[in-house]
Amino acid sequence: MLDIKWVRENSKELKKSLKNRGVEFGVEHLLEVDEKHRAKIKEVDDLRAEQNKLSEEIARSKDQAKIESSKELKRRLGDIEFELKSLEKEFTDLMYKIPNIPDPDVPVGKDESDNKVLREVGEKPKFKFKPRDYIELGTKLDLIDTERAAKVSGTRFGYLKHEAPLLEFALIQYVMDFLRQEENIAQVIKEENLNLLLKSFIPVIPPVLIKPEAMRAMGYMERGGDEIYHLEKDNLYLVGTAEQSVGPMHTDEVFGEEKLPHRHIAFSTCFRREAGSYGKDTRGILRVHQFDKTEMFIFATPETSHDEHKLLLALEERFWRALKIPYRVVQISTGDLGDPAAATYDLEAWLPGQNEGRGEYREVTSASNTTDFQARRLNIKVRRKDGSLEFVHMLNGTAFVIGRTLIAILENYQQEDGSVLIPEVLRQYMGGIGVIKR
């Protein structure tokens, strides 16, 4: 949510931001409702003050006329408070429909076709044979079973079997081990020349079911709500990313300035309806309804969030370089930004088996700075050393989406005989397994 004071003073900038995002929204209507809302608040406050004064006079004199006036005043106040409640709902609903303001350096564009490739990293593998896609590899090695999953759960589900679960746990353990070590964070901060404190990440496994107010506060309900699973009987939502349950952890709380940054690495099973992807990636486990994911999340002071965002991106790159899988860094354009994000960077891994063996890049991570957009909705603040309060900035970044990372490993580490090597950095977590073969 934006600051309404900022909206009043910067309506032209807001209109430009909405245009760049491709979002239709009546800014003038919002300002009209805001003015009515403020006027109604003043009217209620004035009547309450008048009622209090009259109550004091009645207490002294027991004047019958004043008692009747008090009754009439109470009735009027009730009517106007009802009108205020209605205006408050309309005002809040409108404010929730406004996406965050993109950072100035975010490229302006209408959709993902206008995203900007910043760099390509790593050498693409050269095979002496036509590379297979992960579905063929996963089926031959009995690692991925979507046919039996379809019998049990329907389309866009899969079983991971044999070494695939071991690879999942290896990826999780590698990330947890790396991010818990302060010296690792210090090294990345130094390499990137960031002005940040050397705090490690706290591991957390969050709930996957959250209340409607928590999901709404995170900023995914207004656009993209059809992607979210809702359990109507319990009125709870299944998370599509751990960010949605880690962010609300500190709702209505105040961090001391010395406690920030507060960094988490979360593991969660995630659920998405994939409502807007009919016909896309229907085979395999690239785009599924249920998947596991490790997610980094940071609560930061406003002046450090830009560098914290760079830290998240640098860590994501560090993980994919450790796997020795080629990738590219993409800066997301205004038209492709999620509502809460002021800026987002994606990593896209090279998948040599895709596109009939010609290969292509596919998204595997995302790192976003939501500034104070989510914190304002959740009422999460920082108390400065001088005693003042302001909203924290909140950031999120993918460590590994397990399914897509497994895909990248299978396709990049495949051998001519159909076996798959284990990335060296993961072998210590695989019980000595260095190759998957049948």
mmCIF file of N, CA and C in Angstrom, residues 44 49 63 80 94 99 112 126 130 135 138 146 166 170 205 227 230 259 265-266 366 372 392 408 412 429 438:
data_model
loop_
_atom_site.group_PDB
_atom_site.id
_atom_site.type_symbol
_atom_site.label_atom_id
_atom_site.label_comp_id
_atom_site.label_asym_id
_atom_site.label_seq_id
_atom_site.Cartn_x
_atom_site.Cartn_y
_atom_site.Cartn_z
ATOM 1 N N VAL A 44 -17.464 13.343 12.234
ATOM 2 C CA VAL A 44 -17.640 12.423 13.366
ATOM 3 C C VAL A 44 -16.915 12.952 14.597
ATOM 4 N N ALA A 49 -17.144 15.344 19.992
ATOM 5 C CA ALA A 49 -16.745 16.399 20.915
ATOM 6 C C ALA A 49 -17.977 17.107 21.468
ATOM 7 N N ASP A 63 -30.701 18.474 32.919
ATOM 8 C CA ASP A 63 -31.674 19.215 32.112
ATOM 9 C C ASP A 63 -32.320 18.265 31.097
ATOM 10 N N ILE A 80 -23.911 8.850 10.913
ATOM 11 C CA ILE A 80 -22.697 9.359 10.255
ATOM 12 C C ILE A 80 -21.543 8.374 10.417
ATOM 13 N N LEU A 94 -9.799 0.846 -2.585
ATOM 14 C CA LEU A 94 -9.131 1.564 -3.675
ATOM 15 C C LEU A 94 -7.622 1.597 -3.452
ATOM 16 N N PRO A 99 -0.731 -0.714 -7.326
ATOM 17 C CA PRO A 99 0.541 -1.433 -7.182
ATOM 18 C C PRO A 99 1.655 -0.499 -6.721
ATOM 19 N N GLU A 112 6.585 -9.124 -20.494
ATOM 20 C CA GLU A 112 7.873 -9.798 -20.336
ATOM 21 C C GLU A 112 8.779 -9.661 -21.559
ATOM 22 N N LYS A 126 28.595 -28.434 -24.157
ATOM 23 C CA LYS A 126 28.640 -28.898 -25.536
ATOM 24 C C LYS A 126 28.589 -30.422 -25.535
ATOM 25 N N LYS A 130 22.669 -35.420 -29.258
ATOM 26 C CA LYS A 130 21.524 -34.520 -29.109
ATOM 27 C C LYS A 130 21.015 -34.608 -27.673
ATOM 28 N N ILE A 135 12.265 -34.719 -19.142
ATOM 29 C CA ILE A 135 11.166 -35.695 -19.058
ATOM 30 C C ILE A 135 11.660 -37.066 -19.509
ATOM 31 N N GLY A 138 14.239 -38.137 -16.820
ATOM 32 C CA GLY A 138 13.585 -38.480 -15.563
ATOM 33 C C GLY A 138 12.772 -39.747 -15.636
ATOM 34 N N THR A 146 4.895 -38.646 -13.518
ATOM 35 C CA THR A 146 3.692 -37.812 -13.597
ATOM 36 C C THR A 146 2.458 -38.627 -13.970
ATOM 37 N N LEU A 166 16.646 -37.237 -2.821
ATOM 38 C CA LEU A 166 17.956 -36.989 -2.215
ATOM 39 C C LEU A 166 18.566 -35.704 -2.761
ATOM 40 N N ALA A 170 19.512 -32.390 -0.713
ATOM 41 C CA ALA A 170 20.878 -31.881 -0.857
ATOM 42 C C ALA A 170 20.861 -30.393 -1.171
ATOM 43 N N ILE A 205 10.733 -22.853 8.846
ATOM 44 C CA ILE A 205 9.722 -23.579 8.076
ATOM 45 C C ILE A 205 8.375 -22.981 8.470
ATOM 46 N N GLU A 227 -4.708 -17.305 -9.086
ATOM 47 C CA GLU A 227 -3.642 -18.294 -8.994
ATOM 48 C C GLU A 227 -3.611 -18.990 -7.632
ATOM 49 N N HIS A 230 -7.873 -21.416 -2.429
ATOM 50 C CA HIS A 230 -8.629 -20.957 -1.263
ATOM 51 C C HIS A 230 -9.455 -22.107 -0.711
ATOM 52 N N LYS A 259 18.251 -4.248 15.387
ATOM 53 C CA LYS A 259 17.876 -5.628 15.043
ATOM 54 C C LYS A 259 17.833 -5.860 13.533
ATOM 55 N N ILE A 265 15.894 -17.636 5.847
ATOM 56 C CA ILE A 265 15.863 -18.584 4.740
ATOM 57 C C ILE A 265 14.777 -19.604 5.074
ATOM 58 N N ALA A 266 13.750 -19.645 4.258
ATOM 59 C CA ALA A 266 12.571 -20.465 4.547
ATOM 60 C C ALA A 266 12.449 -21.603 3.546
ATOM 61 N N SER A 366 13.821 -15.456 -8.588
ATOM 62 C CA SER A 366 13.344 -14.079 -8.661
ATOM 63 C C SER A 366 13.741 -13.370 -7.373
ATOM 64 N N ASP A 372 8.400 -0.308 1.153
ATOM 65 C CA ASP A 372 7.515 -0.342 2.335
ATOM 66 C C ASP A 372 6.086 -0.736 1.973
ATOM 67 N N VAL A 392 9.393 -0.506 7.773
ATOM 68 C CA VAL A 392 10.567 -1.215 7.266
ATOM 69 C C VAL A 392 10.401 -1.449 5.764
ATOM 70 N N ALA A 408 17.163 -28.442 -14.359
ATOM 71 C CA ALA A 408 18.414 -27.865 -14.852
ATOM 72 C C ALA A 408 19.588 -28.821 -14.635
ATOM 73 N N ASN A 412 21.679 -30.399 -17.807
ATOM 74 C CA ASN A 412 23.051 -29.915 -17.969
ATOM 75 C C ASN A 412 24.090 -30.971 -17.630
ATOM 76 N N TYR A 429 26.269 -34.114 0.299
ATOM 77 C CA TYR A 429 24.945 -34.313 0.899
ATOM 78 C C TYR A 429 24.219 -35.520 0.297
ATOM 79 N N ARG A 438 20.905 -46.314 -14.235
ATOM 80 C CA ARG A 438 20.118 -47.551 -14.045
ATOM 81 C C ARG A 438 20.744 -48.676 -14.873
#
